[in-house]
Coordinates of C-alpha atoms in Angstrom, one line a residue:
Chain Y
X28 CA 115.9 -0.6 66.3
X29 CA 117.2 3.0 65.6
X30 CA 116.1 5.6 63.1
X31 CA 118.9 4.4 60.9
X32 CA 117.7 0.8 60.7
X33 CA 113.9 1.2 60.6
X34 CA 113.9 1.1 56.8
X35 CA 116.1 -2.0 56.8
X36 CA 113.8 -3.9 59.1
X37 CA 110.7 -2.7 57.3
X38 CA 112.1 -3.9 54.0
X39 CA 112.9 -7.3 55.3
X40 CA 109.6 -7.7 57.1
X41 CA 107.5 -6.6 54.1
X42 CA 109.6 -8.9 51.9
X43 CA 108.8 -11.9 54.1
X44 CA 105.1 -11.0 54.2
X45 CA 105.1 -10.6 50.4
X46 CA 106.6 -14.1 49.9
X47 CA 103.8 -15.5 52.0
X48 CA 101.1 -13.5 50.1
X49 CA 102.5 -14.5 46.7
X50 CA 102.4 -18.1 47.8
X51 CA 98.8 -17.8 48.8
X52 CA 98.0 -15.9 45.5
X53 CA 99.6 -18.7 43.4
X54 CA 97.8 -21.5 45.3
X55 CA 94.5 -19.6 45.1
X56 CA 94.9 -19.1 41.4
X57 CA 95.2 -22.8 41.0
X58 CA 92.1 -23.3 43.1
X59 CA 90.3 -20.9 40.9
X60 CA 91.5 -22.6 37.8
X61 CA 90.3 -26.0 39.0
X62 CA 87.0 -24.5 40.2
X63 CA 87.7 -25.7 43.7
X64 CA 86.2 -24.2 46.8
X65 CA 87.5 -23.2 50.2
X66 CA 85.6 -24.2 53.3
X67 CA 82.8 -21.7 54.1
X68 CA 83.4 -19.7 50.9
X69 CA 81.4 -19.7 47.7
X70 CA 83.4 -20.1 44.4
X71 CA 83.2 -16.4 43.4
X72 CA 84.7 -15.5 46.8
X73 CA 87.8 -17.6 46.0
X74 CA 88.3 -15.6 42.8
X75 CA 87.9 -12.4 44.7
X76 CA 90.3 -13.5 47.4
X77 CA 92.8 -14.4 44.7
X78 CA 92.5 -10.9 43.1
X79 CA 92.5 -8.9 46.3
X80 CA 95.5 -10.8 47.8
X81 CA 97.4 -10.2 44.5
X82 CA 96.8 -6.5 44.8
X83 CA 97.8 -6.6 48.5
X84 CA 101.0 -8.4 47.7
X85 CA 102.0 -5.7 45.1
X86 CA 101.4 -3.1 47.8
X87 CA 103.7 -5.0 50.1
X88 CA 106.3 -5.3 47.4
X89 CA 106.1 -1.6 46.7
X90 CA 106.9 -0.8 50.3
X91 CA 109.5 -3.5 50.3
X92 CA 111.3 -1.9 47.4
X93 CA 110.9 1.7 48.6
X94 CA 112.2 1.0 52.1
X95 CA 115.2 -0.9 50.6
X96 CA 116.0 2.2 48.4
X97 CA 115.4 4.7 51.3
X98 CA 117.7 2.7 53.6
X99 CA 121.1 4.4 53.5
X100 CA 123.3 1.5 54.8
X101 CA 123.6 0.1 51.3
X102 CA 123.0 2.2 48.2
X103 CA 120.3 0.8 45.9
X104 CA 119.0 3.1 43.1
X105 CA 115.2 3.4 42.8
X106 CA 115.3 2.1 39.2
X107 CA 116.6 -1.2 40.5
X108 CA 113.1 -2.0 41.7
X109 CA 111.9 -2.5 38.2
X110 CA 115.1 -2.6 36.0
X111 CA 116.8 -5.9 36.4
X112 CA 120.4 -5.9 37.5
X113 CA 120.6 -2.1 37.9
X114 CA 121.8 -2.4 41.5
X115 CA 125.5 -2.7 42.4
X116 CA 124.6 -4.3 45.7
X117 CA 123.7 -8.0 45.4
X118 CA 123.3 -7.5 41.6
X119 CA 122.1 -11.0 40.8
X120 CA 119.6 -11.5 43.7
X121 CA 118.0 -8.0 43.4
X122 CA 117.9 -8.4 39.7
X123 CA 115.8 -11.5 40.1
X124 CA 113.5 -9.5 42.4
X125 CA 113.0 -6.8 39.8
X126 CA 112.2 -9.4 37.1
X127 CA 109.7 -11.0 39.3
X128 CA 108.1 -7.6 40.1
X129 CA 107.9 -6.7 36.4
X130 CA 106.2 -10.0 35.6
X131 CA 103.7 -9.4 38.4
X132 CA 102.9 -5.9 37.1
X133 CA 102.3 -7.4 33.6
X134 CA 99.8 -9.9 35.1
X135 CA 98.0 -7.2 37.1
X136 CA 97.8 -4.7 34.3
X137 CA 96.5 -7.3 31.8
X138 CA 94.0 -8.5 34.4
X139 CA 92.7 -5.0 35.0
X140 CA 92.0 -4.5 31.3
X141 CA 91.0 -8.1 30.8
X142 CA 87.6 -7.2 29.2
X143 CA 89.4 -5.5 26.4
X144 CA 91.9 -8.3 25.8
X145 CA 91.9 -11.4 23.8
X146 CA 91.3 -14.3 26.2
X147 CA 94.2 -16.3 24.9
X148 CA 96.6 -13.4 25.3
X149 CA 95.4 -12.8 28.9
X150 CA 95.8 -16.4 29.7
X151 CA 99.3 -16.7 28.2
X152 CA 100.5 -13.7 30.2
X153 CA 98.8 -15.0 33.4
X154 CA 100.7 -18.3 33.0
X155 CA 103.8 -16.3 33.8
X156 CA 102.7 -16.8 37.4
X157 CA 104.5 -20.1 37.3
X158 CA 107.7 -18.3 36.4
X159 CA 107.1 -15.3 38.8
X160 CA 106.9 -17.2 42.0
X161 CA 110.1 -19.3 41.6
X162 CA 112.0 -16.2 40.6
X163 CA 110.7 -14.3 43.7
X164 CA 111.4 -17.3 45.8
X165 CA 115.1 -17.5 44.6
X166 CA 115.4 -13.8 45.1
X167 CA 114.1 -14.1 48.7
X168 CA 116.5 -16.9 49.7
X169 CA 119.5 -15.4 47.9
X170 CA 119.1 -11.8 49.0
X171 CA 118.2 -12.4 52.6
X172 CA 120.6 -14.1 55.1
X173 CA 117.6 -14.2 57.5
X174 CA 115.8 -16.8 55.4
X175 CA 118.8 -19.1 55.3
X176 CA 118.5 -20.1 59.0
X177 CA 116.2 -20.6 61.9
X178 CA 112.4 -20.5 61.9
X179 CA 112.4 -18.3 58.8
X180 CA 114.1 -21.0 56.9
X181 CA 111.4 -23.4 58.0
X182 CA 108.7 -20.9 56.8
X183 CA 110.5 -20.6 53.4
X184 CA 110.8 -24.3 53.0
X185 CA 107.1 -24.6 54.0
X186 CA 106.1 -22.2 51.2
X187 CA 108.1 -24.2 48.7
X188 CA 106.4 -27.5 49.8
X189 CA 103.0 -25.9 49.6
X190 CA 103.6 -24.6 46.0
X191 CA 105.1 -27.9 44.8
X192 CA 102.0 -29.8 46.2
X193 CA 99.6 -27.3 44.6
X194 CA 101.3 -27.6 41.3
X195 CA 101.1 -31.4 41.5
X196 CA 97.3 -31.1 42.2
X197 CA 96.9 -28.7 39.3
X198 CA 98.7 -31.1 36.9
X199 CA 96.5 -33.9 38.1
X200 CA 93.6 -31.7 37.1
X201 CA 95.0 -31.3 33.6
X202 CA 95.4 -35.1 33.3
X203 CA 91.8 -35.6 34.4
X204 CA 90.3 -32.9 32.1
X205 CA 87.6 -34.1 29.6
X206 CA 88.1 -32.7 26.1
X207 CA 85.4 -30.1 25.2
X208 CA 83.7 -32.2 22.6
X209 CA 83.4 -35.2 25.0
X210 CA 82.1 -33.2 28.0
X211 CA 78.4 -33.6 27.3
X212 CA 78.8 -37.3 26.7
X213 CA 80.7 -37.5 29.9
X214 CA 77.9 -35.7 31.8
X215 CA 75.3 -38.1 30.3
X216 CA 77.3 -41.1 31.4
X217 CA 77.4 -39.7 34.9
X218 CA 73.7 -38.9 35.1
X219 CA 72.5 -42.1 33.5
X220 CA 74.7 -44.1 35.9
X221 CA 73.4 -42.3 39.0
X222 CA 69.8 -42.1 38.1
X223 CA 68.6 -45.7 38.4
X224 CA 65.4 -45.0 36.5
X225 CA 67.1 -43.7 33.4
X226 CA 68.1 -47.0 31.8
X227 CA 66.8 -47.2 28.3
X228 CA 63.2 -48.4 28.2
X229 CA 60.6 -48.9 25.5
X230 CA 59.0 -45.4 25.8
X231 CA 62.3 -43.8 24.9
X232 CA 63.2 -45.1 21.5
X233 CA 66.3 -43.5 20.2
X234 CA 67.0 -41.8 23.5
X235 CA 69.6 -44.3 24.5
X236 CA 71.8 -43.4 21.6
Chain E
X3 CA 58.2 10.2 4.8
X4 CA 59.3 7.6 2.3
X5 CA 57.1 8.7 -0.5
X6 CA 60.1 10.0 -2.4
X7 CA 61.3 6.4 -2.8
X8 CA 61.4 5.2 -6.4
X9 CA 58.0 4.5 -8.1
X10 CA 57.6 0.8 -7.6
X11 CA 56.3 -1.4 -10.4
X12 CA 53.4 -3.7 -9.7
X13 CA 54.5 -7.3 -9.3
X14 CA 54.5 -9.1 -12.6
X15 CA 52.6 -12.1 -11.5
X16 CA 49.7 -13.9 -13.3
X17 CA 47.5 -14.8 -10.3
X18 CA 47.6 -12.0 -7.8
X19 CA 45.0 -12.7 -5.2
X20 CA 44.9 -11.0 -1.9
X21 CA 48.4 -10.5 -0.6
X22 CA 49.8 -12.5 -3.6
X23 CA 51.1 -15.5 -1.8
X24 CA 53.3 -17.3 -2.3
X25 CA 55.8 -14.5 -2.7
X26 CA 59.0 -16.5 -2.4
X27 CA 58.5 -20.0 -3.6
X28 CA 58.0 -20.9 -7.3
X29 CA 56.7 -24.3 -8.0
X30 CA 59.9 -25.6 -9.6
X31 CA 63.5 -24.4 -9.3
X32 CA 64.0 -21.1 -11.3
X33 CA 67.2 -20.5 -13.2
X34 CA 68.5 -17.0 -13.8
X35 CA 66.6 -16.5 -17.0
X36 CA 63.2 -17.4 -15.5
X37 CA 64.1 -15.4 -12.4
X38 CA 64.8 -12.2 -14.4
X39 CA 61.8 -12.7 -16.6
X40 CA 59.6 -12.8 -13.5
X41 CA 61.2 -10.1 -11.3
X42 CA 63.2 -7.9 -13.7
X43 CA 66.8 -6.7 -13.2
X44 CA 68.4 -6.1 -9.8
X45 CA 67.2 -2.7 -8.5
X46 CA 70.6 -1.5 -7.3
X47 CA 70.3 1.9 -5.6
X48 CA 73.8 3.1 -6.6
X49 CA 74.3 4.4 -3.1
X50 CA 74.8 2.8 0.3
X51 CA 72.1 3.5 2.8
X52 CA 69.2 4.3 0.4
X53 CA 67.4 1.0 0.8
X54 CA 67.5 1.0 4.6
X55 CA 64.5 3.5 4.9
X56 CA 62.4 1.3 2.7
X57 CA 63.2 -1.8 4.8
X58 CA 62.3 0.1 7.9
X59 CA 59.0 1.2 6.5
X60 CA 58.3 -2.3 5.3
X61 CA 58.9 -3.5 8.9
X62 CA 60.8 -6.6 7.8
X63 CA 62.2 -8.7 10.6
X64 CA 64.7 -11.5 10.6
X65 CA 63.2 -14.8 9.6
X66 CA 65.9 -16.9 11.2
X67 CA 63.9 -17.1 14.4
X68 CA 64.7 -14.0 16.5
X69 CA 62.5 -11.6 14.4
X70 CA 65.0 -8.7 15.0
X71 CA 64.2 -5.6 12.8
X72 CA 66.4 -5.9 9.7
X73 CA 66.8 -2.2 9.2
X74 CA 68.6 -1.8 12.6
X75 CA 71.3 -4.3 11.7
X76 CA 71.6 -2.7 8.2
X77 CA 72.0 0.7 9.8
X78 CA 74.4 -0.5 12.4
X79 CA 76.8 -2.0 9.8
X80 CA 76.3 1.0 7.5
X81 CA 77.4 3.4 10.2
X82 CA 80.1 1.3 11.7
X83 CA 83.6 2.4 11.0
X84 CA 86.1 0.4 9.0
X85 CA 87.2 -0.2 5.4
X86 CA 86.2 -3.9 5.6
X87 CA 82.6 -4.8 6.2
X88 CA 81.1 -8.3 5.8
X89 CA 77.7 -9.8 5.0
X90 CA 76.8 -13.4 5.7
X91 CA 73.7 -15.0 4.2
X92 CA 72.8 -17.7 6.8
X93 CA 71.3 -20.7 5.2
X94 CA 72.4 -23.2 7.8
X95 CA 69.0 -23.9 9.4
X96 CA 70.2 -26.2 12.1
X97 CA 66.8 -26.9 13.6
X98 CA 66.3 -30.5 12.5
X99 CA 62.6 -29.9 11.9
X100 CA 63.1 -26.9 9.7
X101 CA 63.3 -27.4 5.9
X102 CA 62.3 -24.0 4.6
X103 CA 65.7 -22.4 4.0
X104 CA 66.9 -25.6 2.2
X105 CA 63.8 -25.5 -0.1
X106 CA 64.1 -21.7 -0.7
X107 CA 67.7 -22.1 -1.8
X108 CA 66.7 -24.9 -4.1
X109 CA 63.6 -23.2 -5.7
X110 CA 64.6 -19.5 -5.7
X111 CA 68.4 -19.2 -5.2
X112 CA 68.5 -16.1 -7.3
X113 CA 66.1 -14.3 -5.0
X114 CA 68.4 -14.9 -2.1
X115 CA 71.4 -13.8 -4.0
X116 CA 69.6 -10.7 -5.1
X117 CA 68.9 -9.9 -1.5
X118 CA 72.5 -10.6 -0.5
X119 CA 73.8 -8.1 -3.1
X120 CA 71.1 -5.4 -2.3
X121 CA 71.7 -5.7 1.4
X122 CA 75.4 -5.5 0.8
X123 CA 75.0 -2.3 -1.2
X124 CA 72.7 -0.8 1.5
X125 CA 75.1 -1.5 4.3
X126 CA 78.2 -0.6 2.3
X127 CA 79.6 -4.1 2.6
X128 CA 82.9 -5.2 0.9
X129 CA 82.8 -9.0 1.4
X130 CA 80.0 -11.5 1.1
X131 CA 79.6 -15.0 2.4
X132 CA 77.1 -17.8 2.0
X133 CA 76.9 -20.2 5.0
X134 CA 75.2 -23.5 4.2
X135 CA 75.0 -27.1 5.4
X136 CA 75.3 -28.2 1.8
X137 CA 75.6 -26.2 -1.4
X138 CA 73.1 -27.8 -3.8
X139 CA 73.4 -27.7 -7.6
X140 CA 70.8 -24.9 -7.9
X141 CA 72.7 -22.4 -5.8
X142 CA 76.0 -23.3 -7.5
X143 CA 74.4 -22.9 -10.9
X144 CA 72.9 -19.6 -9.9
X145 CA 76.2 -18.2 -8.8
X146 CA 77.9 -19.3 -12.0
X147 CA 75.1 -17.8 -14.2
X148 CA 75.3 -14.5 -12.3
X149 CA 79.0 -14.4 -12.6
X150 CA 78.8 -15.0 -16.3
X151 CA 76.4 -12.0 -16.7
X152 CA 78.3 -9.9 -14.1
X153 CA 75.2 -9.3 -12.1
X154 CA 76.9 -9.5 -8.7
X155 CA 79.0 -6.6 -7.6
X156 CA 80.6 -8.5 -4.7
X157 CA 81.9 -12.0 -5.0
X158 CA 80.2 -14.5 -2.8
X159 CA 82.2 -17.3 -1.1
X160 CA 80.6 -20.4 0.3
X161 CA 81.4 -21.9 3.7
X162 CA 80.0 -25.2 4.8
X163 CA 78.3 -25.4 8.2
X164 CA 78.8 -28.5 10.4
X165 CA 75.6 -30.5 11.1
X166 CA 75.3 -29.1 14.6
X167 CA 72.2 -27.6 16.2
X168 CA 74.2 -24.4 17.1
X169 CA 76.1 -24.1 13.8
X170 CA 73.7 -21.4 12.6
X171 CA 74.0 -19.3 15.7
X172 CA 75.4 -15.8 14.8
X173 CA 78.7 -16.0 16.7
X174 CA 79.2 -19.7 15.9
X175 CA 78.8 -18.9 12.2
X176 CA 81.4 -16.2 12.4
X177 CA 83.9 -18.5 14.2
X178 CA 83.3 -21.1 11.5
X179 CA 83.8 -18.8 8.6
X180 CA 86.9 -17.4 10.4
X181 CA 88.3 -20.9 10.1
X182 CA 87.6 -22.2 13.6
X183 CA 85.0 -24.6 15.1
X184 CA 81.3 -23.4 15.0
X185 CA 81.1 -22.5 18.6
X186 CA 79.1 -19.6 20.1
X187 CA 80.9 -16.9 22.0
X188 CA 79.7 -14.2 24.3
X189 CA 78.3 -11.0 23.0
X190 CA 78.7 -8.0 23.2
X191 CA 80.5 -6.7 21.2
X192 CA 77.7 -7.4 18.7
X193 CA 78.8 -8.9 15.4
X194 CA 77.5 -5.7 13.7
X195 CA 80.3 -3.9 15.5
X196 CA 83.0 -6.6 15.6
X197 CA 82.3 -9.8 13.6
X198 CA 84.3 -11.7 11.1
X199 CA 88.0 -10.9 11.7
X200 CA 86.9 -7.9 13.8
X201 CA 85.0 -6.3 10.8
X202 CA 81.4 -5.1 11.2
X203 CA 79.3 -8.0 10.0
X204 CA 75.7 -8.3 8.9
X205 CA 74.3 -11.7 9.4
X206 CA 70.9 -12.3 7.8
X207 CA 68.9 -15.5 7.2
X208 CA 68.4 -16.4 3.6
X209 CA 64.6 -16.0 3.7
X210 CA 65.0 -12.5 5.1
X211 CA 67.3 -11.6 2.2
X212 CA 64.7 -13.0 -0.3
X213 CA 62.0 -10.7 1.3
X214 CA 64.5 -7.8 1.1
X215 CA 65.0 -8.4 -2.6
X216 CA 61.2 -8.2 -3.1
X217 CA 60.9 -5.0 -1.0
X218 CA 63.7 -3.4 -3.1
X219 CA 61.6 -4.2 -6.2
X220 CA 58.0 -3.7 -5.2
X221 CA 58.4 -1.3 -2.2
X222 CA 57.3 -1.3 1.4
X223 CA 53.6 -0.8 0.7
X224 CA 53.4 -3.9 -1.3
X225 CA 55.2 -5.8 1.5
X226 CA 52.8 -4.6 4.1
X227 CA 49.8 -5.8 2.1
X228 CA 50.3 -9.1 3.8
X229 CA 50.6 -9.7 7.5
X230 CA 49.5 -7.6 10.4
X231 CA 50.2 -4.0 11.2
X232 CA 52.9 -4.7 13.8
X233 CA 54.3 -7.8 12.0
X234 CA 53.9 -7.3 8.3
X235 CA 54.7 -9.7 5.5
X236 CA 54.7 -13.4 5.1
X237 CA 56.9 -16.2 6.4
X238 CA 57.9 -19.6 5.3
X239 CA 56.8 -22.5 7.5
X240 CA 57.7 -26.1 7.9
X241 CA 54.5 -27.9 8.9
X242 CA 54.3 -31.4 10.4
X243 CA 50.9 -33.0 10.6
X244 CA 49.4 -36.4 11.1
X245 CA 49.5 -38.9 8.2
X246 CA 51.5 -36.8 5.8
X247 CA 55.0 -35.7 4.9
X248 CA 56.3 -32.4 6.3
X249 CA 55.3 -29.5 4.1
X250 CA 57.0 -26.2 3.5
X251 CA 54.5 -23.5 2.9
X252 CA 54.3 -19.7 2.9
X253 CA 51.8 -18.0 5.1
X254 CA 50.7 -14.5 6.0
X255 CA 51.8 -13.5 9.5
X256 CA 48.7 -13.3 11.6
X257 CA 46.9 -16.2 9.8
X258 CA 45.0 -18.6 12.1
X259 CA 47.1 -21.5 13.2
X260 CA 44.2 -23.8 12.4
X261 CA 44.5 -22.8 8.7
X262 CA 48.0 -24.3 8.5
X263 CA 46.5 -27.8 8.5
X264 CA 46.1 -29.3 5.0
X265 CA 42.9 -28.8 3.1
X266 CA 40.0 -30.8 4.4
X267 CA 41.0 -30.4 8.0
X268 CA 39.9 -26.9 8.9
X269 CA 40.5 -27.0 12.6
X270 CA 42.5 -29.1 15.0
X271 CA 40.3 -32.1 15.0
X272 CA 40.4 -35.1 17.2
X273 CA 43.5 -36.2 15.3
X274 CA 45.7 -33.5 16.9
X275 CA 46.4 -33.4 20.6
X276 CA 48.9 -30.4 20.8
X277 CA 50.8 -28.0 18.7
X278 CA 54.5 -27.3 18.8
X279 CA 55.2 -23.7 17.7
X280 CA 58.7 -22.4 16.9
X281 CA 60.6 -25.6 16.8
X282 CA 62.8 -27.2 19.4
X283 CA 63.5 -23.9 21.1
X284 CA 59.8 -23.2 20.9
X285 CA 56.7 -24.1 22.9
X286 CA 54.1 -26.7 23.1
X287 CA 50.6 -25.3 23.1
X288 CA 47.6 -27.1 24.5
X289 CA 44.7 -27.6 22.1
X290 CA 42.0 -25.3 23.4
X291 CA 44.5 -22.4 23.4
X292 CA 46.1 -23.3 20.1
X293 CA 42.8 -23.6 18.2
X294 CA 42.2 -19.9 18.4
X295 CA 45.7 -18.6 18.0
X296 CA 47.3 -16.8 15.1
X297 CA 50.7 -17.1 13.5
X298 CA 52.2 -13.9 15.0
X299 CA 54.3 -13.2 17.9
X300 CA 51.7 -10.8 19.2
X301 CA 49.2 -13.6 19.4
X302 CA 51.6 -16.2 20.7
X303 CA 53.4 -14.1 23.3
X304 CA 50.8 -14.4 26.0
X305 CA 51.4 -18.2 25.9
X306 CA 55.2 -17.7 26.1
X307 CA 55.5 -18.9 22.5
X308 CA 56.9 -17.3 19.3
X309 CA 56.8 -18.1 15.6
X310 CA 60.6 -18.5 15.6
X311 CA 61.9 -20.0 12.4
X312 CA 58.5 -21.2 11.4
X313 CA 58.4 -24.8 12.5
X314 CA 54.8 -25.9 13.3
X315 CA 54.1 -29.4 14.5
X316 CA 50.6 -30.8 15.0
X317 CA 51.2 -33.8 17.3
X318 CA 48.8 -36.5 16.5
X319 CA 46.6 -38.1 19.2
X320 CA 47.9 -41.5 20.3
X321 CA 51.5 -40.3 20.7
X322 CA 53.2 -39.7 24.0
X323 CA 54.1 -36.0 24.2
X324 CA 56.5 -36.7 27.1
X325 CA 58.4 -39.4 25.1
X326 CA 58.6 -37.0 22.1
X327 CA 59.9 -34.2 24.3
X328 CA 62.4 -36.4 26.2
X329 CA 63.9 -37.6 22.9
X330 CA 64.3 -34.1 21.6
X331 CA 65.7 -32.7 24.9
X332 CA 68.3 -35.5 25.0
X333 CA 69.3 -34.4 21.5
X334 CA 69.4 -30.7 22.5
X335 CA 71.5 -31.5 25.6
X336 CA 73.9 -33.5 23.5
X337 CA 74.2 -30.5 21.2
X338 CA 75.3 -28.2 24.0
X339 CA 78.7 -26.8 22.9
X340 CA 79.9 -27.8 26.4
X341 CA 81.3 -24.3 27.0
X342 CA 79.1 -22.8 29.7
X343 CA 78.7 -24.6 33.0
X344 CA 74.9 -24.2 33.4
X345 CA 74.3 -25.6 30.0
X346 CA 76.8 -28.4 30.2
X347 CA 75.8 -29.5 33.7
X348 CA 72.1 -28.6 33.5
X349 CA 70.8 -29.8 30.2
X350 CA 71.9 -33.5 30.5
X351 CA 70.4 -33.5 34.0
X352 CA 67.1 -32.1 32.7
X353 CA 67.2 -34.6 29.9
X354 CA 67.6 -37.4 32.3
X355 CA 64.7 -36.2 34.4
X356 CA 62.5 -35.9 31.3
X357 CA 63.5 -39.5 30.3
X358 CA 62.3 -40.7 33.7
X359 CA 59.0 -38.7 33.3
X360 CA 58.5 -40.3 29.9
X361 CA 58.9 -43.8 31.4
X362 CA 56.5 -45.7 33.7
X363 CA 56.2 -44.7 37.4
X364 CA 58.6 -41.7 37.6
X365 CA 59.7 -40.8 41.1
X366 CA 57.6 -38.1 42.7
X367 CA 60.2 -35.4 42.9
X368 CA 61.5 -35.7 39.3
X369 CA 59.1 -33.1 37.8
X370 CA 60.0 -30.7 40.6
X371 CA 63.7 -31.3 40.0
X372 CA 63.3 -30.6 36.3
X373 CA 61.5 -27.4 37.0
X374 CA 64.1 -26.3 39.5
X375 CA 67.0 -27.0 37.2
X376 CA 65.2 -25.3 34.3
X377 CA 65.2 -22.1 36.4
X378 CA 68.9 -22.5 37.2
X379 CA 70.1 -22.5 33.6
X380 CA 68.0 -19.7 32.1
X381 CA 69.9 -16.7 30.9
X382 CA 73.3 -18.2 31.8
X383 CA 74.8 -19.2 28.5
X384 CA 76.9 -17.5 25.9
X385 CA 74.1 -18.2 23.5
X386 CA 70.4 -18.9 24.0
X387 CA 70.6 -22.7 23.9
X388 CA 69.8 -23.2 27.5
X389 CA 67.0 -20.6 27.4
X390 CA 65.4 -22.1 24.3
X391 CA 65.7 -25.7 25.6
X392 CA 64.1 -24.7 28.9
X393 CA 61.2 -22.9 27.2
X394 CA 60.5 -26.2 25.3
X395 CA 60.8 -28.3 28.5
X396 CA 58.6 -26.0 30.6
X397 CA 55.9 -25.9 28.0
X398 CA 55.9 -29.7 27.8
X399 CA 55.6 -30.1 31.6
X400 CA 52.6 -27.8 31.5
X401 CA 50.9 -29.1 28.4
X402 CA 51.5 -32.8 29.1
X403 CA 50.8 -32.5 32.8
X404 CA 47.9 -34.9 32.6
X405 CA 50.1 -37.4 30.8
X406 CA 52.7 -37.1 33.7
X407 CA 49.9 -38.1 36.1
X408 CA 49.0 -41.1 33.9
X409 CA 52.6 -42.2 33.9
X410 CA 52.7 -41.9 37.7
X411 CA 50.1 -44.6 37.7
X412 CA 52.1 -46.7 35.3
X413 CA 49.9 -46.0 32.3
X414 CA 50.5 -44.2 29.0
X415 CA 48.1 -42.8 26.5
X416 CA 50.3 -43.6 23.6
X417 CA 49.2 -46.2 21.1
X418 CA 51.9 -45.5 18.6
X419 CA 55.5 -45.4 19.9
X420 CA 57.2 -44.6 16.7
X421 CA 59.1 -41.3 17.0
X422 CA 57.2 -38.4 15.4
X423 CA 59.5 -35.4 15.8
X424 CA 62.5 -35.6 13.4
X425 CA 66.0 -35.8 14.8
X426 CA 69.4 -36.2 13.0
X427 CA 71.3 -39.4 13.5
X428 CA 74.7 -38.3 14.6
X429 CA 75.7 -36.5 17.8
X430 CA 79.0 -34.7 18.4
X431 CA 81.7 -36.7 20.2
X432 CA 84.9 -35.3 18.8
X433 CA 86.3 -31.8 18.3
X434 CA 86.2 -32.3 14.5
X435 CA 82.4 -32.7 14.7
X436 CA 82.1 -28.9 15.1
X437 CA 84.1 -28.0 12.0

């Protein structure tokens, strides 16, 4: 590695780490949504992990973009980091990268001011995660010859498999969701079934309704 | 400081004895003509804000249950910014045991509507709503008569409340009038800052408005002639007692609880085993304590109780307090809006535990479980439904402790197993039940 190539290598490395981080953030987001837990962590820690990793991945992407711009081997304007298709080099693949970065920024900004936002609006914007990750994924594979072969290809395919599995798990959760109005009845059915003593008896007139 | 207020006329009332109760309830429904003959015209102040000082001096608090000072809400809405401001008269008493708002709206609809207009003027409100379970002929007639005589300066629109326990909760009411389901949401922002459609909104119980209409007419000094120094005025009560129908009555705040029993029964006799004060979000009181208590939050507070919306139940001897409580808690749990985890998960669990305590030979750890779960749900809902339910449950576990011991031995002191506390028949199962 020489002085001329350090930016190039830094850009590729941070890009790969960012892909791994984004995959983790997306999966953690689904765990938060389904109120799942990770071994050894309380639920609120899963939420915190999701938030902190998302900020960390944006930091990596910022370095990824800056180093790509600073590298002089190919000429990429700084604006191409956020403006889609502004780069002459690899116009399509870098354009997808910029789109994905913009979507991420939208999610992070709305999350930072979440308390002042309408919950439905925040949620709608946050659902863009399911668009952001595939766009970033396609950007990674298209823009980088590294990821198209060898163990990095294995890593990339692994990320894809993890996300597909997580989405399937998330959709299974949607299918199992109890409508709000039926939730209490659902709870009662569970408790009445597990508590052997709770079968209707004569001291509880009306309670078995 | 408020001596510059208008010179208030003495109330035109034939029999004025003591504090002049009842203040709110005529014997039969009063139409507009009878109402104006008794009280005179509406004392509009012709300027926003003027009435607020009088309401503060009077010391009027909300009669919907929370006893929040009325002048503070009036002032908050009056000083809030915005061209659109809203007032809602809340007549949707959702407590199944409370009947007082329903009766007030039937007997003195014009007094409530006077209060609505006067409060609207004081707070500078531009839009008025009436929120009710059912609009009876009396209130509809009153609105029509007032419209014909152009008494009201702001049009009043009626919204129907669904028959849910939480339908009258402030944020649920705003969601309902806004066109959605009657579900509570987190505060802040307070509805006085951002309520209906984001407009500053004043929500007052209908009884509170009726008191306000009288304060506007007769002044704060007259209002303070009844009640105690810290809790002036009178309040409407729904009283349940052995061997008779529920009774709506008006009592001075600070009156002895024992005096709420019907004539002939001066104190809690052997007929009564415990009192329930404040309704289903209220507290059971054991007899020796309750006998000496007064109807005021000051007197009830040391026992963890409050007058609430004025439901008072004297549970007759020969009924099982645990069975009564278990039935009501099951109802309360089923009325959870199902939005907040602690309420959704906790209340059905607590209800199931209470059902076991109400039956023969409950397992030993059930009471402990119920107490532990009660601690886990307190203060963790968007509204006070879990807190109120837990207050009711905890007081029952204390007051009916001896009964729990009896049940543990497979015995029960109840001779009469007919339900005593009233409950509505239908529980919510579909989304439409909340609309």
